[in-house]
Coordinates of C-alpha atoms and ligand atoms in Angstrom, one line a residue:
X1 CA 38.0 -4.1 -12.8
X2 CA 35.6 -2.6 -15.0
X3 CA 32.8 -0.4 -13.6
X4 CA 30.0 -2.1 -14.4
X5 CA 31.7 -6.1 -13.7
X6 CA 32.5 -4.6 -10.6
X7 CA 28.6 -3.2 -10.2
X8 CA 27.4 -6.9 -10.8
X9 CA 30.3 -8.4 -8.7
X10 CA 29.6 -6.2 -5.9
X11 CA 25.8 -6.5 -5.5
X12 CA 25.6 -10.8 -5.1
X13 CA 28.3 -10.8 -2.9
X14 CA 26.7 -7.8 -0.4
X15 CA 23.4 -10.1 -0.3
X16 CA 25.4 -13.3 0.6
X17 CA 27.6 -11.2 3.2
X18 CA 24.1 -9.5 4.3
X19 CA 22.6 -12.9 4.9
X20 CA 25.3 -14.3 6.7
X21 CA 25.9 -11.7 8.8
X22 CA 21.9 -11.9 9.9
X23 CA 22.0 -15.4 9.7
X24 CA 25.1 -15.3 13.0
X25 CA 23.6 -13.0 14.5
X26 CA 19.9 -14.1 14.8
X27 CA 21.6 -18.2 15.3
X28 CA 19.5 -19.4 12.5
X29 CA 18.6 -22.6 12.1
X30 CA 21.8 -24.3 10.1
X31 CA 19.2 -26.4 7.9
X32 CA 16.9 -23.2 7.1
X33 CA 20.2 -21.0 6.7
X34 CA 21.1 -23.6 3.8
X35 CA 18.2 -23.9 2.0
X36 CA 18.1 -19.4 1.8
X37 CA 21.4 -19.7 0.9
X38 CA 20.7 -21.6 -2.3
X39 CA 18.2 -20.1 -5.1
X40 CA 15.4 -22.3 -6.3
X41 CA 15.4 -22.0 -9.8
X42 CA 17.3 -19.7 -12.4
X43 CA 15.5 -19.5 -15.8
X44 CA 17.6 -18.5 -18.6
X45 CA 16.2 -17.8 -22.0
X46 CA 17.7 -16.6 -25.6
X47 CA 15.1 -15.4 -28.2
X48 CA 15.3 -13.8 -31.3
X49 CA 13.3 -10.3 -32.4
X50 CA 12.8 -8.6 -35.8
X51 CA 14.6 -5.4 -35.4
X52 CA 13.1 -1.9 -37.6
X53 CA 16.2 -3.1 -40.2
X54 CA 14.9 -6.8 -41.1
X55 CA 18.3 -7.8 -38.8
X56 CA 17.2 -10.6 -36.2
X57 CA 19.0 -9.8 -32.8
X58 CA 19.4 -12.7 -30.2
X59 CA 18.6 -11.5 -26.8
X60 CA 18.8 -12.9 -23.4
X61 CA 17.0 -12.8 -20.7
X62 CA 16.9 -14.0 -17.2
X63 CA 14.9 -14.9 -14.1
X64 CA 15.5 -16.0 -11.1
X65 CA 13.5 -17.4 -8.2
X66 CA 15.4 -17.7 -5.4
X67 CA 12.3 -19.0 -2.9
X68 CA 8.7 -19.3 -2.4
X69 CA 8.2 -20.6 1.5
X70 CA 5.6 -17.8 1.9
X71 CA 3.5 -17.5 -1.5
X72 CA 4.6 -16.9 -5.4
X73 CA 7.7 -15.8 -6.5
X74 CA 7.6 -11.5 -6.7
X75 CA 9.8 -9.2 -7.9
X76 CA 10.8 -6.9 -10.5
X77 CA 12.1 -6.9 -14.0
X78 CA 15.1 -4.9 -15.4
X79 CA 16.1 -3.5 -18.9
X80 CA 19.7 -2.9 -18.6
X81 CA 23.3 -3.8 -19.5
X82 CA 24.2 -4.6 -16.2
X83 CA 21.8 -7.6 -15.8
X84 CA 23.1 -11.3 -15.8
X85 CA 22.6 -14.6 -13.6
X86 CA 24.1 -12.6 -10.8
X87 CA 22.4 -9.6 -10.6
X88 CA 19.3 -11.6 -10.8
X89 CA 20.3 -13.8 -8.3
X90 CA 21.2 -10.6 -6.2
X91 CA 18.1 -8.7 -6.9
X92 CA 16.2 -12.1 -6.2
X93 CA 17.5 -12.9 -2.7
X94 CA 16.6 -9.4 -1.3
X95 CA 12.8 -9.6 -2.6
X96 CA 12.4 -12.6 -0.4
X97 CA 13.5 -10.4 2.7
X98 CA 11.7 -7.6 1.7
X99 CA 8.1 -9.2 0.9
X100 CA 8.8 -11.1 4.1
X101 CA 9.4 -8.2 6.5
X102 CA 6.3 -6.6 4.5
X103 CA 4.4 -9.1 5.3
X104 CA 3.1 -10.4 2.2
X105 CA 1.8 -13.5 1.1
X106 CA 4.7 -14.1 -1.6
X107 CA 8.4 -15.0 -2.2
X108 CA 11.2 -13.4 -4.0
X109 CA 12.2 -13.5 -7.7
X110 CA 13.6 -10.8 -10.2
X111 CA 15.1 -10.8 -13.6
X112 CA 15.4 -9.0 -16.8
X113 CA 17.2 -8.2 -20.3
X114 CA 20.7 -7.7 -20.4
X115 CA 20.4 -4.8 -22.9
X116 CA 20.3 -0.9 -23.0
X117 CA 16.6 -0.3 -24.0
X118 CA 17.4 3.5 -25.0
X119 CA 19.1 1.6 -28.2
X120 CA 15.8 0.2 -29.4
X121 CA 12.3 1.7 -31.1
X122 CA 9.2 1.3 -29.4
X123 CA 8.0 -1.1 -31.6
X124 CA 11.6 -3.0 -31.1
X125 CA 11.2 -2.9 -27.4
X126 CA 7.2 -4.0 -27.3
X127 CA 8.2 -7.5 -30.1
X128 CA 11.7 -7.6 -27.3
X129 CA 9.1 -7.7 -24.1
X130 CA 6.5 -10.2 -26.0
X131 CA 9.0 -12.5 -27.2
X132 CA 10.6 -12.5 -23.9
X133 CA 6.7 -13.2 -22.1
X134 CA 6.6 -15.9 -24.9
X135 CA 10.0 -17.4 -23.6
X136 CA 9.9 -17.7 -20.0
X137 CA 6.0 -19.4 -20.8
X138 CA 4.6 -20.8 -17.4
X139 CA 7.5 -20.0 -15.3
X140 CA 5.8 -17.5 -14.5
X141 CA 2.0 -17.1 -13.4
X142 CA -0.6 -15.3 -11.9
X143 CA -0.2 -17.8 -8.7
X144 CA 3.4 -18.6 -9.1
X145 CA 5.5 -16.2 -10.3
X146 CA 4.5 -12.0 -10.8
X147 CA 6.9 -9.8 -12.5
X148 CA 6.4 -6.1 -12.0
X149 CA 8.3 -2.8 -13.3
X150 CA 12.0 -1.9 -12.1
X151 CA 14.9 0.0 -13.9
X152 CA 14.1 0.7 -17.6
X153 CA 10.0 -1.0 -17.5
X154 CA 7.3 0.5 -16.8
X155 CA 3.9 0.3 -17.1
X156 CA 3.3 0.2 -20.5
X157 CA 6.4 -3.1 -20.3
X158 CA 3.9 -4.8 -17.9
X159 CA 0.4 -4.3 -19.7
X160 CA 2.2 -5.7 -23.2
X161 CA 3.5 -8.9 -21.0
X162 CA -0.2 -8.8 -19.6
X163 CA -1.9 -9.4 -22.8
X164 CA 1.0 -11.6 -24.2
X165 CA 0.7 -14.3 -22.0
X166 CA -3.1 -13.6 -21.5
X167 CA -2.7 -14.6 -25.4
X168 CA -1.4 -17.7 -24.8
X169 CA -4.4 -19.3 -22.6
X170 CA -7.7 -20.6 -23.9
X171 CA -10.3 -17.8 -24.7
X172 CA -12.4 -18.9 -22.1
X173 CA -9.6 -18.9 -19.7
X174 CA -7.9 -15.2 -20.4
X175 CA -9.6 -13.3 -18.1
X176 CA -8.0 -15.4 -15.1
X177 CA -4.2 -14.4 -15.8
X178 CA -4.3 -10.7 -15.7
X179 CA -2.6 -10.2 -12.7
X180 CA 0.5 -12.4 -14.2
X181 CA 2.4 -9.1 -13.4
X182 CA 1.7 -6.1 -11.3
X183 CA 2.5 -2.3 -12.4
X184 CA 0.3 -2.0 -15.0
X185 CA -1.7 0.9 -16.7
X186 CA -5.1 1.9 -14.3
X187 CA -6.7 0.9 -17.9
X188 CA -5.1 -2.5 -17.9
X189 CA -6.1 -3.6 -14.4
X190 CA -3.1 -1.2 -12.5
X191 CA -4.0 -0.4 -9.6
X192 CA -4.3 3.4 -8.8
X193 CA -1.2 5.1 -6.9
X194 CA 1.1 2.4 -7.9
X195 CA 3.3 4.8 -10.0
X196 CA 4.4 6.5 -6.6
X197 CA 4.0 3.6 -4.3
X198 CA 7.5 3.0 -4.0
X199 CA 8.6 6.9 -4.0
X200 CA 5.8 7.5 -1.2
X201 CA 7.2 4.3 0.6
X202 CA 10.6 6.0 1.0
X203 CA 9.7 9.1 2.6
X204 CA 6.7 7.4 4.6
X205 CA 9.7 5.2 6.1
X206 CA 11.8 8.4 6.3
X207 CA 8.9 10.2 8.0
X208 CA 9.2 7.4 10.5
X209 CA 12.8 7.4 11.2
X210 CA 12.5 11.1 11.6
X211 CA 9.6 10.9 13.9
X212 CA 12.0 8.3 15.8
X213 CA 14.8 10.1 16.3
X214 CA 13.5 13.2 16.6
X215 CA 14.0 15.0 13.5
X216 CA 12.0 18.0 12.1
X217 CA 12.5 17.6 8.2
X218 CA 11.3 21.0 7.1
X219 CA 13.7 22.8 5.5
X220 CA 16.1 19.7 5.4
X221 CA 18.5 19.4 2.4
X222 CA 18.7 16.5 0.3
X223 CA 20.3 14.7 -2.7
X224 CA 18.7 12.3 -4.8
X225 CA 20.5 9.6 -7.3
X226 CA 18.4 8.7 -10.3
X227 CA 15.5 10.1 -11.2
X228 CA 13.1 7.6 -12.5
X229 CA 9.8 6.2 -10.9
X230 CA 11.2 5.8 -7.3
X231 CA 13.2 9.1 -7.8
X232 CA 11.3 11.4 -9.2
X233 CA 7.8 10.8 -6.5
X234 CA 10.3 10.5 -3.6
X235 CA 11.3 14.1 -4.7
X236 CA 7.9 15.2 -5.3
X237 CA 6.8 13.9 -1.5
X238 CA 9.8 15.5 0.1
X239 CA 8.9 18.7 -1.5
X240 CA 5.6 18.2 0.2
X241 CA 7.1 18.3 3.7
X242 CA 8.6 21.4 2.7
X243 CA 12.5 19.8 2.3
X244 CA 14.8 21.4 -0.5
X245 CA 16.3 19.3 -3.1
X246 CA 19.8 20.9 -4.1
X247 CA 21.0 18.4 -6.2
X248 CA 20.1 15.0 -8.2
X249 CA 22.0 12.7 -10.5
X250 CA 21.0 10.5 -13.2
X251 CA 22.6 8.3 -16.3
X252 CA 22.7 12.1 -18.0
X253 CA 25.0 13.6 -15.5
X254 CA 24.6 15.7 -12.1
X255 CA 22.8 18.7 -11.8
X256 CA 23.1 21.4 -8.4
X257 CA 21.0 24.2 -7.2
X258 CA 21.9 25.7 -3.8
X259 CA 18.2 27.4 -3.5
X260 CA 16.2 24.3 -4.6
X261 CA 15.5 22.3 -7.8
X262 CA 11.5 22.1 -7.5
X263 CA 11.0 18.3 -8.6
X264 CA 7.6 18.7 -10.2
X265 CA 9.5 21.6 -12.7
X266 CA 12.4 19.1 -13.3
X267 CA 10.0 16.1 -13.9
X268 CA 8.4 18.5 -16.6
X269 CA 11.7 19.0 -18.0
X270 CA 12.5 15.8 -18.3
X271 CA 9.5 14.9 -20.3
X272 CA 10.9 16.9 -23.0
X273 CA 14.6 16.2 -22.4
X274 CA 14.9 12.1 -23.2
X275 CA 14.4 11.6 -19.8
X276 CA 17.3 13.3 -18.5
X277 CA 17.9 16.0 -16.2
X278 CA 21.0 18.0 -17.3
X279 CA 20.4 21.4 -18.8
X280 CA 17.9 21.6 -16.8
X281 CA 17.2 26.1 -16.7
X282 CA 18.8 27.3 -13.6
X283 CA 20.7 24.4 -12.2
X284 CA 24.9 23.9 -12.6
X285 CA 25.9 20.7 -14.0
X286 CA 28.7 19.1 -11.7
X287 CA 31.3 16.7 -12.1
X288 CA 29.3 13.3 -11.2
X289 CA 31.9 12.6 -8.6
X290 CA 31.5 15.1 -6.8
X291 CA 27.5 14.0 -6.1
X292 CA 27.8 11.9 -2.7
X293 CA 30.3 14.6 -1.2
X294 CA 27.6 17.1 -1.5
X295 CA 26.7 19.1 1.6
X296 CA 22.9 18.0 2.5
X297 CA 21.3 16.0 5.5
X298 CA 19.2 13.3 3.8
X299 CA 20.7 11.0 0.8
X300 CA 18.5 9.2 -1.7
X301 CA 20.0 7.0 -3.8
X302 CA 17.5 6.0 -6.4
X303 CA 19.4 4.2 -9.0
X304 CA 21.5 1.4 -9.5
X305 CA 22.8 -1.2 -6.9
X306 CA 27.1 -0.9 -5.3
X307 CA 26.8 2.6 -5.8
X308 CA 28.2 3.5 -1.8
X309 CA 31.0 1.9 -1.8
X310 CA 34.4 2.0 1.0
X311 CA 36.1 4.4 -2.2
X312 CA 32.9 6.9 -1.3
X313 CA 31.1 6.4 1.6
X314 CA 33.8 8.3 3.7
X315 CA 32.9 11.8 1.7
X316 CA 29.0 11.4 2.4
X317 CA 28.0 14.4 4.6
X318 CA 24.3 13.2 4.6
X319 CA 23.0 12.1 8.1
X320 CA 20.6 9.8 6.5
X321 CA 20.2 7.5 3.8
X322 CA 16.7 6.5 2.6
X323 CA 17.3 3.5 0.3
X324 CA 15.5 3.9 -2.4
X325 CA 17.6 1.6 -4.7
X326 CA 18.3 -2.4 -4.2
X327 CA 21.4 -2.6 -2.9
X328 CA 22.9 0.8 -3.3
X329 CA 25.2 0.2 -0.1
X330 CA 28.1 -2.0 0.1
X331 CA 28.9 -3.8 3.4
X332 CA 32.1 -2.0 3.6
X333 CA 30.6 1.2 3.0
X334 CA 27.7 0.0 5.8
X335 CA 30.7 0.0 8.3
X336 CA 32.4 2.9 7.6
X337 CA 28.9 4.8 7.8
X338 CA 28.4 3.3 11.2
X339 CA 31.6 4.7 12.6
X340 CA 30.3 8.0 11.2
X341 CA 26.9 8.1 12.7
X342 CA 25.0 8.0 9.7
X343 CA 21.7 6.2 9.6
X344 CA 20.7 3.8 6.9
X345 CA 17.5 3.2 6.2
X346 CA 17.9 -0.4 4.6
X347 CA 16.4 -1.4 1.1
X348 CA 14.6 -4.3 2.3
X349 CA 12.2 -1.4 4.3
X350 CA 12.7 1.6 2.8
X351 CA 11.4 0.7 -0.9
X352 CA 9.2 -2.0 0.0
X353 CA 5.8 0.2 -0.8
X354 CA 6.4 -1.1 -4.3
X355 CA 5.8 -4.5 -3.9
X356 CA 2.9 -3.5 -1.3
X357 CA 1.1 -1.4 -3.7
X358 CA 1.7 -4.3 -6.1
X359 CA 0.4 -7.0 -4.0
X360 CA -2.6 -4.5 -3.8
X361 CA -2.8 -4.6 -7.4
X362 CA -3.1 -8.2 -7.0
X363 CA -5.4 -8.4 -4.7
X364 CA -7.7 -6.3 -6.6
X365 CA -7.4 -8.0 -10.1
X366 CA -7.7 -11.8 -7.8
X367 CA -11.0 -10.6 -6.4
X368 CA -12.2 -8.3 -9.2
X369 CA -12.2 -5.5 -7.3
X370 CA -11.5 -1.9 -8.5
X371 CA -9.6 0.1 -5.6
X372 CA -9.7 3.8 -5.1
X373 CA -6.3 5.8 -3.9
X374 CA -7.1 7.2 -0.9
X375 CA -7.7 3.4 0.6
X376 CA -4.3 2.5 -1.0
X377 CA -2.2 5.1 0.5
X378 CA -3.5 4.5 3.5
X379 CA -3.0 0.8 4.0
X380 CA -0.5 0.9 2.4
X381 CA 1.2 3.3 4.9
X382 CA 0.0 1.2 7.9
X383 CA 2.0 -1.8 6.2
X384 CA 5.0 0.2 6.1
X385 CA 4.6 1.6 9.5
X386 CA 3.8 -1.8 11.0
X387 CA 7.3 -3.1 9.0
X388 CA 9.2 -0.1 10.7
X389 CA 7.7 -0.5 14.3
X390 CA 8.9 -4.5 14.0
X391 CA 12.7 -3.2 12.5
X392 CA 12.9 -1.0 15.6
X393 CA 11.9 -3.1 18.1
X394 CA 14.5 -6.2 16.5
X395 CA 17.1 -3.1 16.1
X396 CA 17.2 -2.8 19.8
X397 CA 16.3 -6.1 21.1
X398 CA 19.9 -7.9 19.2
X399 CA 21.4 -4.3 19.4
X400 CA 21.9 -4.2 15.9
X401 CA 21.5 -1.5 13.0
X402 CA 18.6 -0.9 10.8
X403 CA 19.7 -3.6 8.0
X404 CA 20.7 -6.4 10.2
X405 CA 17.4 -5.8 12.4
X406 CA 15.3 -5.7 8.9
X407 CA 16.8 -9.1 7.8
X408 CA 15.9 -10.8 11.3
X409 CA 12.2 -9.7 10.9
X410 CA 12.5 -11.0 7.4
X411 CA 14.1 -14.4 8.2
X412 CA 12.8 -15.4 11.0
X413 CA 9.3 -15.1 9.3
X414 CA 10.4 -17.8 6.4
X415 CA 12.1 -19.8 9.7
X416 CA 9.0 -20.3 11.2
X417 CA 7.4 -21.0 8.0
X418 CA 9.9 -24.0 7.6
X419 CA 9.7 -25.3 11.4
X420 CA 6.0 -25.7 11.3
X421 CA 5.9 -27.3 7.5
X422 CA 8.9 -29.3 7.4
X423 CA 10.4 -29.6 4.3
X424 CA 9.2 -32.4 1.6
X425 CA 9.8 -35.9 1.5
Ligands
NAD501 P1 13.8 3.9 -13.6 O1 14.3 3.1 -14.8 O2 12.5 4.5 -13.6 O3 14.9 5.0 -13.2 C1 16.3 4.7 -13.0 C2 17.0 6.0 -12.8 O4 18.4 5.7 -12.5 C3 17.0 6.9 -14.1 O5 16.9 8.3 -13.7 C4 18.4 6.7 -14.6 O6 18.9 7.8 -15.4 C5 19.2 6.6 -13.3 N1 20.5 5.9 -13.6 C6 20.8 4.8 -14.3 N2 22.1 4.6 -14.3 C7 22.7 5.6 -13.5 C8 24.0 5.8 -13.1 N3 25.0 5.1 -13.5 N4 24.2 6.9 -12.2 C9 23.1 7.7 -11.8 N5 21.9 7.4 -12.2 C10 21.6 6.4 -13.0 O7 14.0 2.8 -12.4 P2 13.2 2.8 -11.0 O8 12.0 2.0 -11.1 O9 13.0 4.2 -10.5 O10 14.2 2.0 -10.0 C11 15.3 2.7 -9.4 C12 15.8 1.8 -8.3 O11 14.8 1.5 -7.3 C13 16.3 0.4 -8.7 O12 17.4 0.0 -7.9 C14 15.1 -0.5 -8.5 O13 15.5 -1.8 -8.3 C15 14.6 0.1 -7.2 N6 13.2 -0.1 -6.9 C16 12.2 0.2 -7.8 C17 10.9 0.0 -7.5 C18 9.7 0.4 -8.4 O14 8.6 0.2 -8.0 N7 10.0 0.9 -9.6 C19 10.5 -0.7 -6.3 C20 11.5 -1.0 -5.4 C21 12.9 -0.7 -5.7

């Protein structure tokens, strides 16, 4: 099978296989257990944009809300090849579980472009990201349905939906929608710290696993897979605690430095490099599959989802994984790293201080508020910690691991949801 149909494959049926494993294990309700089984509505659209050339390109783009038992629709969209109806779908399920174990007042959606965005000119990409704001119209919403950045958007993506559909309401009207999406520029509405939200999330959760098992993680090694937004400030807060980075991996290749790659230099040299790491002064490049073998204690993957797999996850020499990525572990691979007494820090947990930061956002552009930093790290590391505390607790009381604890918290949140409204007619 080809890498990236397997990629695709792999990730939809891990979420199904996560949610039924939960679903046993906590005895959820069979009536509940159908209706999370199911996705609420999948939005597909096909536009056309003006490319540089005068050539008209048909694109197509998805979204998918998979449910909103607890507030709007929330999640992520995604630039990339890989994306279709199933990867949404994927991506879709597990922001229901994660903005229900964070305890947010919203449901779960995601979507995206199938396309590679490094193909396009800035001026192609911004008519690509209007057009596709124009398309999906009022399926999406400041009280229904908020998009926010993920692999290959970013801020500049979210403020150029912002005004697009802020376009499309009455004058008088405009000033209501700008918190449509979340992950935009400070100067837009963004909300400050929500560029590292999701990088400071990981080692905040790390920090707490650590603190848990009793862990010092000065001087600890670790590896890091992509190096975008969640990549590159997870590396820059590890650095912080005084842990070494010896090796990362992105689209560009793998890159190794036994004494330490200091993140902040290789962000730098990044800037001037396209984005990607290799060449960067100092470090080796490696063959790429060589990366998850790497001698290190902690693993980061930061990339793309079905990237530990049963063909890897028997190499890994890390004795944690913070999940930085959606779905970058298999549930094969989850088995074979239990029998090796590796910790997984789940998805659904570990990245969630993305969609906290961005329900922060939301808050502040609902009540016309400006936040300052210092008050958003800090709630937003009591959220986090709160989420971990309720994961432990679940972890020991059904004697389960991280991931299927995490899920339980998640679910049985939406369960109760259902019990006490009932569901329409
Ligand atoms: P990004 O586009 O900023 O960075 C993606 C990185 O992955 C880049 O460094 C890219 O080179 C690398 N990459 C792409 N293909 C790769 C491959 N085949 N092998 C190795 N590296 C590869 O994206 P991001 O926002 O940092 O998102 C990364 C992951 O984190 C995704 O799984 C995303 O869903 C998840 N996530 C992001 C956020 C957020 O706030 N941005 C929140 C929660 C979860």
């Amino acid at each position: 099978m080809e890498i990236k149909e397997k990629q695709k494959k792999g990730m939809y049926e891990s979420v199904l296989e996560q949610f039924d494993k939960a679903a046993d294990t906590m005895n959820l309700n069979p009536n509940i257990r159908r209706i999370l089984a199911a996705t609420n509505n999948e939005i597909v659209v096909h536009f056309p944009v003006r490319l540089d050339n005068g050539d008209m390109e048909i694109f197509t783009g998805y979204r998918v809300q998979h449910n909103n038992a607890l507030g709007p629709y929330k999640g992520g969209l995604r630039y990339h090849p890989t994306v279709d109806i199933d990867a949404a779908r994927a991506l879709a399920m597990w922001m229901t579980w994660k903005t229900s174990l964070a305890g947010l007042p919203y449901g779960g959606g995601k979507g995206g472009i199938m396309m590679d965005p490094k193909k396009y000119s800035i001026g192609e990409l911004e008519r690509i990201t209007r057009r596709f704001t124009y398309a999906l119209g009022d399926n999406i919403g400041p009280e229904h349905d908020i998009p926010a950045p993920d692999v290959n958007t970013n801020a500049q993506i979210m403020a150029w939906m912002a005004d697009t559909f802020m376009a499309t309401k009455h004058p008088s009207e405009r000033s209501k929608y700008g918190h449509v999406v979340t992950g935009k520029p400070v100067g837009s509405g963004g909300l400050e710290g929500r560029d590292r939200a999701t990088g400071y999330g990981v080692v905040s959760t790390l920090k707490a696993w650590a603190e848990w098992k009793n862990v010092d993680l000065k001087d600890k090694k670790y590896i890091v897979q992509g190096f975008g937004n969640v990549g590159q400030w997870a590396s820059v807060f590890m650095e912080e605690l005084g842990a070494k980075l010896t090796a990362v991996q992105d689209a560009s290749g793998t890159i190794y430095k036994e004494d330490g790659i200091s993140p902040t230099e290789l962000l730098e040299y990044t800037k001037l490099n396209g984005g990607n790491i290799v060449g960067f002064p100092g470090a080796v490049t490696i063959d790429n599959n060589l990366f998850f073998g790497l001698e290190c204690d902690i693993l980061i993957p930061a990339a793309l989802g079905n990237q530990i797999t049963e063909d890897n996850a028997g190499v890994i020499k890390a004795r944690v994984i913070a999940e930085g990525a959606n779905g970058p572990t298999n549930p094969a691979a989850d088995e074979i790293l239990k029998t090796m007494g590796v910790s997984v820090i789940p998805d659904i947990l570990c990245n969630a201080g993305g969609v906290t930061a961005s329900y922060f956002e939301w808050l502040q552009n609902r009540n016309g508020e400006i936040w300052q930093m210092e008050d958003v790290i800090m709630k937003l590391e009591k959220k986090l910690i709160n989420a971990f505390q309720k994961v432990i607790k679940v972890s020991e009381e059904f004697n389960t691991d991280l991931r299927m604890a995490a899920y339980i918290v998640a679910i049985q949140r939406i369960e109760l949801t259902y019990r006490e409204r009932g569901v329409f007619p």
